[in-house]
Short mmCIF file of C-alpha atoms in Angstrom, two decimals:
data_model
loop_
_atom_site.label_atom_id
_atom_site.label_comp_id
_atom_site.label_asym_id
_atom_site.label_seq_id
_atom_site.Cartn_x
_atom_site.Cartn_y
_atom_site.Cartn_z
CA UNK Y 1 -26.89 -1.24 17.29
CA UNK Y 2 -26.02 -4.90 17.88
CA UNK Y 3 -24.61 -5.38 14.40
CA UNK Y 4 -25.20 -8.46 12.26
CA UNK Y 5 -25.88 -11.51 14.42
CA UNK Y 6 -25.06 -15.04 13.35
CA UNK Y 7 -25.63 -18.37 15.04
CA UNK Y 8 -24.17 -20.74 15.82
CA UNK Y 9 -20.62 -19.42 16.00
CA UNK Y 10 -19.18 -22.91 15.64
CA UNK Y 11 -20.73 -26.04 14.21
CA UNK Y 12 -19.19 -29.48 14.00
CA UNK Y 13 -21.21 -32.14 12.24
CA UNK Y 14 -20.80 -35.44 10.49
CA UNK Y 15 -20.97 -35.92 6.77
CA UNK Y 16 -24.54 -36.40 5.59
CA UNK Y 17 -26.15 -34.36 8.34
CA UNK Y 18 -28.26 -31.26 7.76
CA UNK Y 19 -26.77 -27.93 8.82
CA UNK Y 20 -28.70 -24.69 9.31
CA UNK Y 21 -26.94 -21.37 9.72
CA UNK Y 22 -28.84 -18.32 10.92
CA UNK Y 23 -28.46 -14.59 10.42
CA UNK Y 24 -30.14 -11.47 11.76
CA UNK Y 25 -29.21 -8.38 9.71
CA UNK Y 26 -28.87 -4.87 11.06
CA UNK Y 27 -32.29 -3.33 11.52
CA UNK Y 28 -33.30 -1.19 8.53
CA UNK Y 29 -30.84 -2.80 6.13
CA UNK Y 30 -32.56 -4.05 3.00
CA UNK Y 31 -29.73 -6.12 1.50
CA UNK Y 32 -28.49 -9.40 2.95
CA UNK Y 33 -25.52 -11.39 1.64
CA UNK Y 34 -24.24 -14.89 2.42
CA UNK Y 35 -20.52 -15.57 1.88
CA UNK Y 36 -18.23 -18.54 2.33
CA UNK Y 37 -14.53 -18.11 3.13
CA UNK Y 38 -11.79 -20.70 2.75
CA UNK Y 39 -8.02 -20.41 2.55
CA UNK Y 40 -7.99 -21.71 -1.01
CA UNK Y 41 -10.83 -19.69 -2.53
CA UNK Y 42 -11.04 -16.62 -0.31
CA UNK Y 43 -14.37 -14.88 0.27
CA UNK Y 44 -17.06 -16.06 -2.15
CA UNK Y 45 -20.57 -14.67 -2.50
CA UNK Y 46 -23.15 -17.44 -2.34
CA UNK Y 47 -26.45 -15.56 -2.58
CA UNK Y 48 -27.93 -12.17 -1.81
CA UNK Y 49 -31.38 -10.81 -1.05
CA UNK Y 50 -32.98 -7.41 -1.50
CA UNK Y 51 -36.13 -6.71 0.52
CA UNK Y 52 -36.31 -10.44 1.38
CA UNK Y 53 -36.26 -11.49 -2.29
CA UNK Y 54 -33.34 -13.56 -3.64
CA UNK Y 55 -31.63 -11.55 -6.36
CA UNK Y 56 -28.61 -13.62 -7.35
CA UNK Y 57 -27.92 -17.20 -6.28
CA UNK Y 58 -25.34 -17.94 -8.95
CA UNK Y 59 -22.71 -18.52 -6.29
CA UNK Y 60 -24.59 -21.33 -4.56
CA UNK Y 61 -22.37 -24.38 -5.14
CA UNK Y 62 -25.04 -26.96 -5.80
CA UNK Y 63 -28.52 -28.13 -4.92
CA UNK Y 64 -27.39 -29.16 -1.46
CA UNK Y 65 -27.35 -25.49 -0.53
CA UNK Y 66 -30.49 -23.42 -0.02
CA UNK Y 67 -31.20 -20.03 1.53
CA UNK Y 68 -34.35 -18.31 2.70
CA UNK Y 69 -35.31 -14.93 4.05
CA UNK Y 70 -38.84 -15.19 5.45
CA UNK Y 71 -38.79 -11.64 6.84
CA UNK Y 72 -36.60 -8.56 7.05
CA UNK Y 73 -34.92 -9.65 10.26
CA UNK Y 74 -34.02 -13.27 9.63
CA UNK Y 75 -32.31 -15.46 7.07
CA UNK Y 76 -31.12 -19.06 6.97
CA UNK Y 77 -28.56 -20.95 4.92
CA UNK Y 78 -29.11 -24.70 4.87
CA UNK Y 79 -26.81 -27.45 3.69
CA UNK Y 80 -28.34 -30.87 3.21
CA UNK Y 81 -26.59 -33.26 3.14
CA UNK Y 82 -23.33 -31.76 4.35
CA UNK Y 83 -19.94 -32.91 3.00
CA UNK Y 84 -16.38 -32.41 4.30
CA UNK Y 85 -15.64 -29.97 1.47
CA UNK Y 86 -18.31 -27.65 2.90
CA UNK Y 87 -16.02 -26.94 5.85
CA UNK Y 88 -15.45 -23.18 5.86
CA UNK Y 89 -16.38 -19.97 7.63
CA UNK Y 90 -19.77 -18.69 6.53
CA UNK Y 91 -20.39 -14.96 6.84
CA UNK Y 92 -23.62 -13.04 6.63
CA UNK Y 93 -23.50 -9.33 5.76
CA UNK Y 94 -26.08 -6.58 5.38
CA UNK Y 95 -26.15 -3.12 3.82
CA UNK Y 96 -28.43 -0.14 3.44
CA UNK Y 97 -28.84 2.45 0.68
CA UNK Y 98 -28.80 5.13 3.36
CA UNK Y 99 -25.19 4.32 4.18
CA UNK Y 100 -22.70 6.78 2.64
CA UNK Y 101 -21.12 4.11 0.48
CA UNK Y 102 -23.64 1.33 0.73
CA UNK Y 103 -20.90 -0.65 2.45
CA UNK Y 104 -21.57 -4.11 3.79
CA UNK Y 105 -21.39 -4.93 7.48
CA UNK Y 106 -20.33 -8.46 8.30
CA UNK Y 107 -21.44 -10.72 11.10
CA UNK Y 108 -18.89 -12.66 13.18
CA UNK Y 109 -19.26 -15.76 11.01
CA UNK Y 110 -20.06 -19.42 11.61
CA UNK Y 111 -17.11 -21.79 11.50
CA UNK Y 112 -18.43 -25.07 10.05
CA UNK Y 113 -16.50 -28.31 10.28
CA UNK Y 114 -17.88 -31.38 8.55
CA UNK Y 115 -16.14 -34.62 9.47
CA UNK B 1 -15.63 -12.13 -16.53
CA UNK B 2 -14.28 -10.77 -13.31
CA UNK B 3 -10.73 -11.00 -12.00
CA UNK B 4 -9.15 -9.29 -9.01
CA UNK B 5 -5.46 -9.66 -8.23
CA UNK B 6 -3.55 -8.64 -5.13
CA UNK B 7 -0.32 -9.94 -3.58
CA UNK B 8 -0.72 -12.87 -1.24
CA UNK B 9 1.59 -11.68 1.51
CA UNK B 10 3.57 -8.61 2.51
CA UNK B 11 5.78 -7.74 5.45
CA UNK B 12 6.73 -4.36 6.88
CA UNK B 13 8.28 -2.77 9.94
CA UNK B 14 6.48 -0.85 12.64
CA UNK B 15 6.42 2.88 11.84
CA UNK B 16 6.98 2.33 8.12
CA UNK B 17 4.67 2.89 5.12
CA UNK B 18 3.27 0.03 3.04
CA UNK B 19 1.31 0.04 -0.21
CA UNK B 20 -0.96 -2.85 -1.11
CA UNK B 21 -1.89 -3.00 -4.78
CA UNK B 22 -5.02 -4.37 -6.41
CA UNK B 23 -5.72 -4.78 -10.10
CA UNK B 24 -9.08 -5.74 -11.47
CA UNK B 25 -10.83 -6.64 -14.69
CA UNK B 26 -14.57 -6.39 -14.57
CA UNK B 27 -17.65 -5.12 -16.31
CA UNK B 28 -20.21 -2.83 -14.77
CA UNK B 29 -17.83 -1.18 -12.29
CA UNK B 30 -19.60 0.67 -9.50
CA UNK B 31 -16.96 1.29 -6.88
CA UNK B 32 -14.01 -0.35 -5.15
CA UNK B 33 -13.81 -1.21 -1.47
CA UNK B 34 -11.01 -2.13 0.89
CA UNK B 35 -11.77 -4.26 3.92
CA UNK B 36 -9.54 -5.25 6.84
CA UNK B 37 -9.81 -8.69 8.36
CA UNK B 38 -7.94 -9.76 11.48
CA UNK B 39 -7.34 -13.47 11.93
CA UNK B 40 -10.47 -15.24 13.13
CA UNK B 41 -12.64 -12.15 12.77
CA UNK B 42 -15.06 -10.66 10.25
CA UNK B 43 -14.04 -8.21 7.52
CA UNK B 44 -14.54 -4.57 8.45
CA UNK B 45 -14.96 -1.67 6.03
CA UNK B 46 -11.92 0.57 5.52
CA UNK B 47 -12.41 2.68 2.42
CA UNK B 48 -14.37 3.27 -0.76
CA UNK B 49 -13.44 4.79 -4.13
CA UNK B 50 -15.71 5.31 -7.09
CA UNK B 51 -13.97 8.24 -8.80
CA UNK B 52 -10.32 8.45 -9.78
CA UNK B 53 -7.99 9.84 -7.18
CA UNK B 54 -6.96 9.53 -3.58
CA UNK B 55 -9.21 9.19 -0.54
CA UNK B 56 -7.52 9.83 2.78
CA UNK B 57 -8.76 8.67 6.15
CA UNK B 58 -6.28 9.10 8.96
CA UNK B 59 -3.34 6.72 8.57
CA UNK B 60 -5.04 4.94 5.68
CA UNK B 61 -5.44 6.20 2.11
CA UNK B 62 -6.88 4.53 -0.96
CA UNK B 63 -6.28 5.37 -4.61
CA UNK B 64 -8.22 4.45 -7.73
CA UNK B 65 -7.51 4.63 -11.46
CA UNK B 66 -10.52 3.33 -13.37
CA UNK B 67 -8.82 3.52 -16.77
CA UNK B 68 -6.02 1.28 -15.51
CA UNK B 69 -8.19 -1.02 -13.41
CA UNK B 70 -5.89 -0.30 -10.49
CA UNK B 71 -6.18 0.60 -6.84
CA UNK B 72 -3.88 0.71 -3.87
CA UNK B 73 -4.25 0.96 -0.12
CA UNK B 74 -1.58 2.99 1.64
CA UNK B 75 -0.94 2.45 5.32
CA UNK B 76 1.25 4.98 7.11
CA UNK B 77 2.94 4.88 10.52
CA UNK B 78 2.37 1.15 10.73
CA UNK B 79 1.42 -0.32 14.07
CA UNK B 80 1.52 -3.92 15.24
CA UNK B 81 -2.28 -3.97 15.26
CA UNK B 82 -2.26 -3.38 11.50
CA UNK B 83 -1.17 -7.00 11.02
CA UNK B 84 -4.19 -8.41 9.20
CA UNK B 85 -5.49 -9.40 5.80
CA UNK B 86 -6.58 -6.62 3.46
CA UNK B 87 -9.30 -7.44 0.96
CA UNK B 88 -9.91 -5.54 -2.25
CA UNK B 89 -13.48 -5.80 -3.55
CA UNK B 90 -15.19 -4.48 -6.65
CA UNK B 91 -18.89 -3.64 -6.72
CA UNK B 92 -20.94 -4.27 -9.77
CA UNK B 93 -24.00 -2.43 -10.98
CA UNK B 94 -25.99 -5.25 -9.46
CA UNK B 95 -24.82 -4.30 -5.96
CA UNK B 96 -22.85 -7.43 -5.29
CA UNK B 97 -19.19 -7.35 -4.28
CA UNK B 98 -16.50 -9.52 -5.82
CA UNK B 99 -13.58 -9.96 -3.44
CA UNK B 100 -9.94 -10.59 -4.15
CA UNK B 101 -8.24 -13.35 -2.18
CA UNK B 102 -6.68 -10.81 0.16
CA UNK B 103 -3.19 -9.67 1.12
CA UNK B 104 -1.86 -10.86 4.45
CA UNK B 105 0.23 -8.12 6.03
CA UNK B 106 2.65 -8.86 8.85
CA UNK B 107 4.09 -5.94 10.78
CA UNK B 108 7.31 -6.60 12.69
CA UNK B 109 8.75 -4.51 15.54
#
């Protein structure tokens, strides 16, 4: 299995630009999670989906952030407009109820820098 | 509310034993996870506890006391490659994980 795939791995953009992060979960996994990690705040859950439906978006910072999951194999996290304080590593993770502990598998992350 | 506390940094010597503690306050507890994260990489699953007691997996063991809201990760026979951050995370009934800020462990020769 290829694991969770994220793209791009690195993104550098200017303040005010739109940023789209992409994620392909592990095949067969029905949960997908988006996290943001910074030195100050650690790993924070932004939103998660179950069977492509958003379940909890209470961690989304503000209206500038949006996430979609049009099908079981693809999800996007969009920031528009981006701001310097959005600079962080964004992780996507997926999990399956068939796993022994329902543990989450993380993708390699997208390192976002907003200048 | 939810609160997870773990030490920010720890150091240890190669071959030694180290214990990383985690205390939590949360509602709807449905398991506690430990993840390892090397610098610049993604977190990877280490262990899971949902019942009180000790779970052993090779050099790593994890303990849980639900009544005390307490867990620890025990690493034996430390190796240089164990230098990493260790994240404690609590799962809620709603399936989402709440992570602590992590403990950065440095292993010295």
